XYZ file of C-alpha atoms in Angstrom:
576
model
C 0.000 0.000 0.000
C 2.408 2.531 0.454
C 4.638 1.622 -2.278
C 1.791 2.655 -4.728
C 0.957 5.621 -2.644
C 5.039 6.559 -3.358
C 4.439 5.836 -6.554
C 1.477 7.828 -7.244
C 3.239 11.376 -5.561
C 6.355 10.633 -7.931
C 4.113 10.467 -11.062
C 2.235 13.999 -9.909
C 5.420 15.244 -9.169
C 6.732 14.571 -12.469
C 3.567 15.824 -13.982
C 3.606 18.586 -12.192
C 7.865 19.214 -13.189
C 6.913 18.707 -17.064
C 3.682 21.177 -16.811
C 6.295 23.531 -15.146
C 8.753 23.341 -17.764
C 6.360 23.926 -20.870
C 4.905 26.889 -19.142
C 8.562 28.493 -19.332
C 9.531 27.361 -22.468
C 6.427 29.020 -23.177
C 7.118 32.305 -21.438
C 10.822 32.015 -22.558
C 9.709 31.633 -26.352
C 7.276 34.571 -26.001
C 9.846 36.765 -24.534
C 12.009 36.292 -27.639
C 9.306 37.301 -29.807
C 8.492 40.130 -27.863
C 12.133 42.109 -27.718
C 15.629 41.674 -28.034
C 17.425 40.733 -24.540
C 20.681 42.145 -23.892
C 22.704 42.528 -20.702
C 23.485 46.474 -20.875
C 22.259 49.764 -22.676
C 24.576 51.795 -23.944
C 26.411 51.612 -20.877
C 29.185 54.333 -21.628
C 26.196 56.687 -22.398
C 26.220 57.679 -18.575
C 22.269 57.714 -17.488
C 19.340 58.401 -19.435
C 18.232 61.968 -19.371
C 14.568 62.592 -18.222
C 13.403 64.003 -21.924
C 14.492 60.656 -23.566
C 11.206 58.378 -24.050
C 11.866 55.353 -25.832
C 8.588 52.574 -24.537
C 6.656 52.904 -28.455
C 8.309 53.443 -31.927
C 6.565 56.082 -32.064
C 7.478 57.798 -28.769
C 11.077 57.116 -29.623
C 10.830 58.591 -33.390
C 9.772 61.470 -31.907
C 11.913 62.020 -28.892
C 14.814 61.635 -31.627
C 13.715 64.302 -33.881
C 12.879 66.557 -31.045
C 16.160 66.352 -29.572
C 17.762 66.519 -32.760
C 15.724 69.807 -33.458
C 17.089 71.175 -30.311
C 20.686 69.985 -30.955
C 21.191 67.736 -28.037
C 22.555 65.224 -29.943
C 24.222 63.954 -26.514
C 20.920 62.794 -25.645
C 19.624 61.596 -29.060
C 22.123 59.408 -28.637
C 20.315 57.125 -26.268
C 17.823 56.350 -29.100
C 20.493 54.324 -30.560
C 21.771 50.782 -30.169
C 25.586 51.536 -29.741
C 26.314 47.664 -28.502
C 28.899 47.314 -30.850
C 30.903 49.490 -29.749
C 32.961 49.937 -26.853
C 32.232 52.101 -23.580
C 34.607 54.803 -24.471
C 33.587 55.148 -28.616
C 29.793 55.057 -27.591
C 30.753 58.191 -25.477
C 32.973 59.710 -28.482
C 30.706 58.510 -31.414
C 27.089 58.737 -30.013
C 26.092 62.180 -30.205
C 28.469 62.191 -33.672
C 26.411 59.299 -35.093
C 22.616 60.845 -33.669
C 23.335 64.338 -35.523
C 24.204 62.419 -38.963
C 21.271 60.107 -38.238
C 19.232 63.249 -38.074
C 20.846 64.789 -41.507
C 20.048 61.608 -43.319
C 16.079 61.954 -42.179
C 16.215 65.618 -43.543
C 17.690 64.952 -46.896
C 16.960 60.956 -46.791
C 13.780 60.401 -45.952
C 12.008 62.700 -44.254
C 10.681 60.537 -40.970
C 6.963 60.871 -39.460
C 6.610 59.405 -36.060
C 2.493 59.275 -36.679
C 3.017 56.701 -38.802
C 4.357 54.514 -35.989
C 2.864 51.867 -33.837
C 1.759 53.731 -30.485
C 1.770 50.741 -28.637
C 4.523 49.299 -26.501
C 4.944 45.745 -28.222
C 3.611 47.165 -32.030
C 1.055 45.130 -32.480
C -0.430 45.462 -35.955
C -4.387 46.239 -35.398
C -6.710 46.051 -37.882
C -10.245 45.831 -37.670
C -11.396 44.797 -41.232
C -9.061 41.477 -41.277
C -7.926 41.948 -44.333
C -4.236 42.255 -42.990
C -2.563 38.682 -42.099
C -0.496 40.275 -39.727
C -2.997 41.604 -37.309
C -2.910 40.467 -33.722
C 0.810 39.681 -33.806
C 3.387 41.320 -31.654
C 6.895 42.844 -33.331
C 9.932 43.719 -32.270
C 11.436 44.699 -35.082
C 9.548 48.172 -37.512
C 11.340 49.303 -40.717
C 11.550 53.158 -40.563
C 12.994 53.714 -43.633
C 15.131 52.381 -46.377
C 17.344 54.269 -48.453
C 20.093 53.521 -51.522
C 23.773 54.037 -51.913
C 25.264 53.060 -55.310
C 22.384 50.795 -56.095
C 22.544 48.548 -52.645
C 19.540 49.126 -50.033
C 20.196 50.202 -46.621
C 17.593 49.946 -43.542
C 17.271 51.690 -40.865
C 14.693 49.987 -38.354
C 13.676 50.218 -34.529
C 14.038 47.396 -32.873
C 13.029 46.683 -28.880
C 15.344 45.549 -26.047
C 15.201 44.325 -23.124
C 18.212 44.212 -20.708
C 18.216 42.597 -17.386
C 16.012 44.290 -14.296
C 15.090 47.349 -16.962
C 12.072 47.951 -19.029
C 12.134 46.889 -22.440
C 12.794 49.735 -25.170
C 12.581 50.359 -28.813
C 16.405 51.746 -30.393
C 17.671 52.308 -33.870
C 19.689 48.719 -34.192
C 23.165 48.318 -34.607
C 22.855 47.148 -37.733
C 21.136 50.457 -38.620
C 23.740 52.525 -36.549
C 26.942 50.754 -38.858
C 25.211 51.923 -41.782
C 24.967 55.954 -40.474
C 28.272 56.793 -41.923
C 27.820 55.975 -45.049
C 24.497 57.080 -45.291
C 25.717 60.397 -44.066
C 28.173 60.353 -46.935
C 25.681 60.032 -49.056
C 22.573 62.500 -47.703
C 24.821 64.610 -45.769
C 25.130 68.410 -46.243
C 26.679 69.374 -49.237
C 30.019 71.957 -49.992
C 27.669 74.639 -50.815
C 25.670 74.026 -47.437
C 28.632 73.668 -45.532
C 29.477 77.653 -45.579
C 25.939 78.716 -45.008
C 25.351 80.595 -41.235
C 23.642 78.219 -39.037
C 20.937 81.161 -38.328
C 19.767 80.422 -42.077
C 19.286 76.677 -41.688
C 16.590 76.790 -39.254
C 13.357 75.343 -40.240
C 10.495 77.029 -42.184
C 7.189 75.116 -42.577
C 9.138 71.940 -44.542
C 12.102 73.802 -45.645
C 14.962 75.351 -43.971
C 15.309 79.266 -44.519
C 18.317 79.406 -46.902
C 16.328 76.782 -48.944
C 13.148 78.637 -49.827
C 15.362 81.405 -51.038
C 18.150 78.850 -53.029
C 15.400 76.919 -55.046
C 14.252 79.515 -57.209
C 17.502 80.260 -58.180
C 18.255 76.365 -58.477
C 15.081 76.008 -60.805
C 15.912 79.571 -62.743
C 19.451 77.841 -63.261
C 18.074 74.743 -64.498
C 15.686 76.569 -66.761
C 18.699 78.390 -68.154
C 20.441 75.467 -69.507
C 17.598 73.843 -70.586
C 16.780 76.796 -73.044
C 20.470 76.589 -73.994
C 20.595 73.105 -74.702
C 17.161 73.898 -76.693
C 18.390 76.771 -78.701
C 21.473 74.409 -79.503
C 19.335 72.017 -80.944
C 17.298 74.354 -83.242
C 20.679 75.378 -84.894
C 21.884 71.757 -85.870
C 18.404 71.460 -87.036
C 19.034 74.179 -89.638
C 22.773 73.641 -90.141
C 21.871 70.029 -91.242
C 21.263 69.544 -94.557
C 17.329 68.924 -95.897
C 16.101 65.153 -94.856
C 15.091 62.741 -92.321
C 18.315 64.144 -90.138
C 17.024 67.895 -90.132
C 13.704 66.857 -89.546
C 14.454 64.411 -86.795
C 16.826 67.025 -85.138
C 13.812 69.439 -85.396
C 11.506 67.351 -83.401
C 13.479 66.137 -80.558
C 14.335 69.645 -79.403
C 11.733 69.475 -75.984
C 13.037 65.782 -74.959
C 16.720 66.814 -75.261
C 16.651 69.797 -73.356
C 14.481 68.202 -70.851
C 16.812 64.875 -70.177
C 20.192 67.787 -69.987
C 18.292 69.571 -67.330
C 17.279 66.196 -65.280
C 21.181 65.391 -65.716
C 22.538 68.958 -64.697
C 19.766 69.007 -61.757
C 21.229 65.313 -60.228
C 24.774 66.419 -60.503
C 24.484 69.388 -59.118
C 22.298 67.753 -56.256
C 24.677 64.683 -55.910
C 27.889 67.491 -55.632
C 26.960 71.098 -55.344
C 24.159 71.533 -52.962
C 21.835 69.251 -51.303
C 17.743 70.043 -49.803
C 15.592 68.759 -47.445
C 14.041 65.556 -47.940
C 10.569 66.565 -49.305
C 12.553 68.924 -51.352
C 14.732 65.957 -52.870
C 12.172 63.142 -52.939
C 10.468 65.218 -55.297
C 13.055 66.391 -57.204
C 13.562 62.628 -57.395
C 10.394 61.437 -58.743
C 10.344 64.464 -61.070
C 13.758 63.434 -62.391
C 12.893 60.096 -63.216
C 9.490 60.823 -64.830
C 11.277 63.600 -66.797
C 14.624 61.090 -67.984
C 11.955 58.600 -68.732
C 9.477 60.310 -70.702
C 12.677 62.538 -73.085
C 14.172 58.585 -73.707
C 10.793 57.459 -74.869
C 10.314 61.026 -76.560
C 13.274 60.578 -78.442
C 12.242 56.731 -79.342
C 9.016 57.467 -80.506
C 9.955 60.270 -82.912
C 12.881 58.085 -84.205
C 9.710 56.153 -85.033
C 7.790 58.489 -86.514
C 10.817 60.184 -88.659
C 11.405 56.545 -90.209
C 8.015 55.793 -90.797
C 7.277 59.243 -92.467
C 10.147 58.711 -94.964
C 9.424 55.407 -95.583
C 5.948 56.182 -96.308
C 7.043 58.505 -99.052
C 9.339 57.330 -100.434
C 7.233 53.730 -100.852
C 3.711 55.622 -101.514
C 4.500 59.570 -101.973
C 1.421 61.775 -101.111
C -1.823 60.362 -99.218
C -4.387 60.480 -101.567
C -6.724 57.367 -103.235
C -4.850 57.808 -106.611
C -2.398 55.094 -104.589
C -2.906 51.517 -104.973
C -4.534 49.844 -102.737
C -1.810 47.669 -101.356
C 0.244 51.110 -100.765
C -3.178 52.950 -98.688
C -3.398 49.685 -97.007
C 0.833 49.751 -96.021
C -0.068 53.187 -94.904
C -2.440 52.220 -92.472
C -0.589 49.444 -91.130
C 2.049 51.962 -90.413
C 0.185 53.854 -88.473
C -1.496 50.957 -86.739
C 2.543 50.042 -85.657
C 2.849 53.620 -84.399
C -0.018 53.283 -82.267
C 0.926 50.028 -80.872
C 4.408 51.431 -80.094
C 3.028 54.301 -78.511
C 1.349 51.901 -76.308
C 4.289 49.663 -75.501
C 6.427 52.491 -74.708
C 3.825 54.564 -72.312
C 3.139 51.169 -70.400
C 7.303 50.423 -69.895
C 8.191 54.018 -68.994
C 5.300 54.174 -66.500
C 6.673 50.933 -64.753
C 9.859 52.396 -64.841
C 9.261 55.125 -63.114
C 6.741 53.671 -61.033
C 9.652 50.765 -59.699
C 12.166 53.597 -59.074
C 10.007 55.765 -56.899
C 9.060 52.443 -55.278
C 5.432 53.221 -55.160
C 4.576 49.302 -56.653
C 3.934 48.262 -53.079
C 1.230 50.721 -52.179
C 0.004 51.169 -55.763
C -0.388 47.675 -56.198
C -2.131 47.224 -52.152
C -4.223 50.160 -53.156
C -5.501 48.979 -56.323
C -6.191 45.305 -55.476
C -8.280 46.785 -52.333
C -10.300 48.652 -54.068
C -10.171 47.074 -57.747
C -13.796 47.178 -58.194
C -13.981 50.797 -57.476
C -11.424 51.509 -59.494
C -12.911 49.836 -62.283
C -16.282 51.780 -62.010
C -14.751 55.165 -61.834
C -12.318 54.275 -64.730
C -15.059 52.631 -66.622
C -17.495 56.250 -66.071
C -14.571 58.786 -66.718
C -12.594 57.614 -69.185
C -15.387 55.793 -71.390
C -15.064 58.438 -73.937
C -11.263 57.790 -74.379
C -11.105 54.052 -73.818
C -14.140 53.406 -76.667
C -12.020 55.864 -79.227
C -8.796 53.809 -78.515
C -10.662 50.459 -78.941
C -12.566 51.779 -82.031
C -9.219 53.309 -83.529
C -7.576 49.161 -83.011
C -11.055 48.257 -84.748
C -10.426 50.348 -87.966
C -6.647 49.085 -88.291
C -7.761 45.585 -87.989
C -10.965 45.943 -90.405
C -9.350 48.482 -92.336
C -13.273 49.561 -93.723
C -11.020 52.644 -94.740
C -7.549 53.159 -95.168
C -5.181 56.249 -95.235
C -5.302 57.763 -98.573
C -8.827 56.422 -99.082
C -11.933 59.046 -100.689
C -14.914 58.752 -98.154
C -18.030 61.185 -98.278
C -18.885 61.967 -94.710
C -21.625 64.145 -93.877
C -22.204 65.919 -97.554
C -17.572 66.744 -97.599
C -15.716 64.644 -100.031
C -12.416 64.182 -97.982
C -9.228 61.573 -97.848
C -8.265 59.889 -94.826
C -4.912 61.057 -93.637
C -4.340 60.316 -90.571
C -6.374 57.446 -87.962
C -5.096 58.022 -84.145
C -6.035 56.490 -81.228
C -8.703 58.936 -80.313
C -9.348 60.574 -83.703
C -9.440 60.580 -87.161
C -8.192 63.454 -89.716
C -9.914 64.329 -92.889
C -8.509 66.420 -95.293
C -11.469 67.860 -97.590
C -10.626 68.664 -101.199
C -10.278 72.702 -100.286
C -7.741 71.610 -98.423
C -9.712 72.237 -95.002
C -9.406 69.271 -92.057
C -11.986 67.960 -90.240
C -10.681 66.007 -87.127
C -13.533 63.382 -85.908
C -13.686 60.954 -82.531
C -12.849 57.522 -83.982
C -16.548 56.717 -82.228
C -18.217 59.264 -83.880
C -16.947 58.332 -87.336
C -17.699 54.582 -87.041
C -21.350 55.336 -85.475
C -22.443 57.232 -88.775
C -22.782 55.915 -92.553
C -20.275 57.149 -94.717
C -19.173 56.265 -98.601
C -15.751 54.922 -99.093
C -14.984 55.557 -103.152
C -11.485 53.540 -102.353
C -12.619 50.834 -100.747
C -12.772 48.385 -104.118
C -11.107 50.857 -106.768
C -11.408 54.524 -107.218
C -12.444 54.687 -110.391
C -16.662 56.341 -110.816
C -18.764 56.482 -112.837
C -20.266 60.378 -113.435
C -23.293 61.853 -115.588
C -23.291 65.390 -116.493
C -27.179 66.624 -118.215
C -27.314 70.054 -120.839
C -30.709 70.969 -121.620
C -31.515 71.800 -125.179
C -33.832 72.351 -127.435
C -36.682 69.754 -129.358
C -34.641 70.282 -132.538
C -31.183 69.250 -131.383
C -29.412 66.584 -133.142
C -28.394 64.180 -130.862
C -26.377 62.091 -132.826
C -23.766 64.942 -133.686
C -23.762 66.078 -130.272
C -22.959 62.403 -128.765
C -19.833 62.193 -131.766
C -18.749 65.182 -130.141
C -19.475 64.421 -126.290
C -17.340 61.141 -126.862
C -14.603 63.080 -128.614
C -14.174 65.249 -125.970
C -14.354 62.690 -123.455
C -11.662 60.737 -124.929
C -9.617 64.097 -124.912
C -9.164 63.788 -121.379
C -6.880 61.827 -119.615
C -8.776 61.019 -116.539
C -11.740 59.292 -118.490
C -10.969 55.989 -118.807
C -12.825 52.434 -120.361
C -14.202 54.403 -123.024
C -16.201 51.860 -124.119
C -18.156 52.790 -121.744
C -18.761 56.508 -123.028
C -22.876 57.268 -123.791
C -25.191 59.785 -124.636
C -29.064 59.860 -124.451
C -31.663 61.696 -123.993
C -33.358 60.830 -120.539
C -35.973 63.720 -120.393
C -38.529 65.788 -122.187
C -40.339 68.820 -122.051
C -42.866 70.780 -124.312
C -40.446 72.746 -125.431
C -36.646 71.285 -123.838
C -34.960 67.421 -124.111
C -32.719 66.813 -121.525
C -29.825 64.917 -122.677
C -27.594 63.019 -120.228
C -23.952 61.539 -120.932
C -21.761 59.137 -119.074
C -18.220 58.232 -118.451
C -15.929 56.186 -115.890
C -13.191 58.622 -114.449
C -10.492 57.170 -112.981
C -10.895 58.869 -109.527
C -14.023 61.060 -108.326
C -12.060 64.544 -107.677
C -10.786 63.990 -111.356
C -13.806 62.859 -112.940
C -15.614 65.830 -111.098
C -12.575 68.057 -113.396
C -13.396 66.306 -116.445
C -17.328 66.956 -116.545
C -16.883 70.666 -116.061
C -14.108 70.859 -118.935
C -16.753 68.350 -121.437
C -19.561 70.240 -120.438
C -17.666 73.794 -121.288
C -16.589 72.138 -124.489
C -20.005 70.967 -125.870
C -22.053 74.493 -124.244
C -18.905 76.311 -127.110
C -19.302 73.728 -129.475
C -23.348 74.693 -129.408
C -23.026 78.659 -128.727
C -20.705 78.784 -132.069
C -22.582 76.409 -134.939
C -25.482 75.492 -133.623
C -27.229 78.301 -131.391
C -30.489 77.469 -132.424
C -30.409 74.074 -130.491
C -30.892 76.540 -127.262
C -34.107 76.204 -125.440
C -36.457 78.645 -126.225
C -39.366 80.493 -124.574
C -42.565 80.666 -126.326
C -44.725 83.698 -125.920
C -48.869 83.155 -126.742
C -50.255 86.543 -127.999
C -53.588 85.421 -128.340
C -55.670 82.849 -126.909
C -57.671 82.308 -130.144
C -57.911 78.945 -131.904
C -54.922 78.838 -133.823
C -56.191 75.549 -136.087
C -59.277 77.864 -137.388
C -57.749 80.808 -137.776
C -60.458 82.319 -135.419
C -59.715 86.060 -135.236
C -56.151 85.695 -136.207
C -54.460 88.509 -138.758
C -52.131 86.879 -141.346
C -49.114 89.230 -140.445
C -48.570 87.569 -136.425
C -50.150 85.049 -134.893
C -47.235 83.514 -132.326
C -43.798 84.704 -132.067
C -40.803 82.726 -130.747
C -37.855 84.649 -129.166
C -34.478 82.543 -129.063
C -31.039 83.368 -127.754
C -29.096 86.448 -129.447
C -27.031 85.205 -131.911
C -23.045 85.343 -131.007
C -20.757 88.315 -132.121
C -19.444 87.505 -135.466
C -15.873 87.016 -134.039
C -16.840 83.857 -132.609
């Protein structure tokens, strides 16, 4: 009996050991997730002044700036992991290290402690779940990360813990070996160097000398970028006539655009340096502005090639062209259009991965993609249905550049289909630019679209006594005088109308393009109206005048010297 009572206290005793041990494995493991443990802070720091608070990242992001602000960079210093290095540096190097720490959030990155956890272990809250991280404890928050010849540095907060103190959020000592060179980097520059301290205090987001240096920076800037522009114009003319000149001509804008984003980084990386709102957008503005000159510059080398290719392979836009040549022309500017599309799409990535805004962008869009897609859908309907509609009509191809289309009552030629509109040129010479929408919504003619040839008609009234056999031998004479009349088998002349007094007398012929054939009926019909005026002015129409509204058969009341007189044209002068 009391051997199993013995035995039953050592197994609850052993249960009671392992329960014991789990729970501070347990408390061990949840200590190591909560902070860093370390057996001193910055001991050769001396003690921690009162002003120092350091429980939240976000109470110790501010305490740094604010001390920084003030210039007691001796007690700044305590905001910073100096572990690795000894007693005696940490005195020498701490406040040294805090005031370049502080230079590098000025020109860096410019640091805001509100967007900071204001809790003591970080924990990420979030309400609307969407966040996998919510409900979890850290002990490690990036504040910022910034790039030195291409390599990424960090500088985070982490929290420690050292042995019979509270634990405490620091810059880590990763983050603190990294300060020099980051100071190298985003530190003040020469030009900054000689300026009185009374000028660099702060003013709203910029320090005092700065609101008065950037004007001058941008005036500067703006100085070499007309230079560089005027430059440009003059090679333009110097070079001879051709694709060069013309290509020279057009990339004037780009050029001087990418030579002022150059001049502005060098004289940022080497002259003089700003704040960091000031440089992050002089950043983002350099980028865009390098990004958009290079594809500038592409797309016009494009465009120059295309344009001489298209005339020296099909010459002037018009539907006298065969068809394979308008239908090369279209396909041309179908290319340009995809190009135009390529290139927007790459240098907005670019510039969207260098101003690393793919993280929030893409966060921010997949959030709210379905109200994204309404508003894009309702605003840009208008320009989305012309770019679709413009692919539609290089695909189709129901007209091509070069083609002859009546739309709305003008006889014009296609010259130019672009994403969002089309451009007519109408046969004064006028240009009538139409939505691609618009133009494929309404009925229109397209003389091109099989061959350009038409067949016209062209009436002359004359009168009952014309001879219409000698006037169709000389209609088709004429006819086959001109040039443009073509398939002359094709030539006729009747009479399709009749009057009491008139025939009307219609004539045909196949021209071998509508604006010509439209010159050739006003020349035939001036031919055949002298032909008629000089031999035979009696074929005329003629009026006829009743004088009396007596029975003419019987003779009732009629006198033999007038009964009904006919008037008739006045004869020509006898030098015709």
């Amino acid at each position: 009996m009391q051997a199993k009572d013995s035995w039953c206290w050592r197994a609850a005793l052993a249960v009671v050991l392992m329960l014991a041990g789990f729970s501070m494995a347990l408390a061990q493991e949840e200590e190591t997730t909560q902070w860093f443990k370390i057996d001193a802070l910055n001991p050769g720091l001396g003690e921690v002044p009162d002003e120092v608070s350091r429980a939240t990242p976000r109470e110790a992001a501010r305490s740094f700036l604010d001390l920084t602000e003030e210039g007691d960079y001796a007690a700044a210093a305590h905001l910073l992991n100096l572990s690795e290095l000894s007693e005696a540096e940490q005195q020498e190097k701490g406040g040294t290290l805090a005031q370049q720490l502080a230079e590098v959030f000025q020109r860096g990155d410019q640091l805001n402690p509100s967007n900071l956890p204001s809790r003591q272990d970080a924990i990420i809250v979030d309400s609307s779940g969407e966040n996998p991280m919510a409900g979890m404890t850290r002990r490690d928050i990036e504040l910022t990360s910034l790039r030195v010849d291409g390599q990424a540095y960090d500088i985070r907060l982490g929290r420690y813990k050292a042995e019979n103190e509270d634990p405490v959020w620091l810059i880590t000592p990763e983050s603190v070996s990294a300060i020099p060179l980051l100071f190298e980097e985003y530190g003040p520059s020469m030009l900054e160097e000689h300026i009185p301290e009374r000028y660099k205090q702060m003013l709203g987001a910029l320090m005092i000398w700065e609101w008065v240096a950037l004007p001058l920076f941008l005036l500067l800037i703006a100085g070499f970028g007309w230079g560089v522009y005027a430059l440009v114009g003059l090679l333009a003319k110097w070079l001879p006539p051709g694709m060069r000149s013309i290509f020279t001509g057009r990339i004037k804008i780009p050029v001087s655009l990418i030579v002022m984003s150059l001049v502005t980084q060098t004289l940022l990386d080497y002259v003089v340096s700003f704040s960091a709102v000031a440089t992050t957008t002089f950043r983002v503005l350099l980028i865009a502005v390098a990004a958009w000159g290079v594809g500038t510059i592409a797309l016009r080398l494009v465009d120059t090639l295309m344009l001489n290719m298209a005339r020296r392979l099909a010459g002037e836009i018009d539907d006298t062209k065969p068809k394979d040549e308008r239908r090369f022309l279209t396909t041309l500017y179908a290319t340009r259009r995809a190009i135009i599309l390529v290139m927007v799409s790459a240098v907005s990535i670019y510039v969207l991965s260098q101003i690393q805004l793919f993280e929030t962008l893409g966060l921010s869009l997949l959030a709210s993609a379905s109200v994204l897609a309404v508003l894009v859908g309702i605003a840009g309907q208008a320009v989305l249905g012309n770019i679709l509609s413009s692919f539609q009509l290089s695909l189709a191809k129901p007209i091509r550049i070069g083609d002859l289309v009546i739309f709305e009552g003008e006889w014009c030629y296609v010259e130019g289909i672009f994403y969002t509109f089309i451009r007519l040129r109408v046969w004064d010479e006028r240009r009538i630019v139409v939505p691609v929408t618009y133009f494929v919504s309404k009925p229109f003619q397209n003389l091109s679209v099989k061959s350009a040839k038409m067949y016209r008609q062209m009436e002359v009234i004359l009168h009952l006594s014309a001879d219409i056999a000698l006037l169709r031998k000389k209609f088709m004479e004429y006819a086959k005088e001109e040039e443009c009349v073509v398939e002359h088998h094709k030539l006729l002349c009747y009479v399709t109308g009749q009057t009491a007094t008139t025939l009307v007398v219609t004539a045909y012929f196949m021209a071998s393009d509508p604006i010509s054939g439209w010159t050739a009926e006003m020349q035939i019909r001036e031919k055949l109206l002298t032909y008629i005026r000089r031999y035979h002015p009696d074929w005329w129409p003629r009026e006829v005048m009743v004088l009396s509204h007596e029975d003419v058969a019987r003779a009732e009341g009629i006198k033999p010297h007038h009964s009904v007189t006919a008037t008739s044209e006045p004869k020509p002068p006898s030098g015709e």
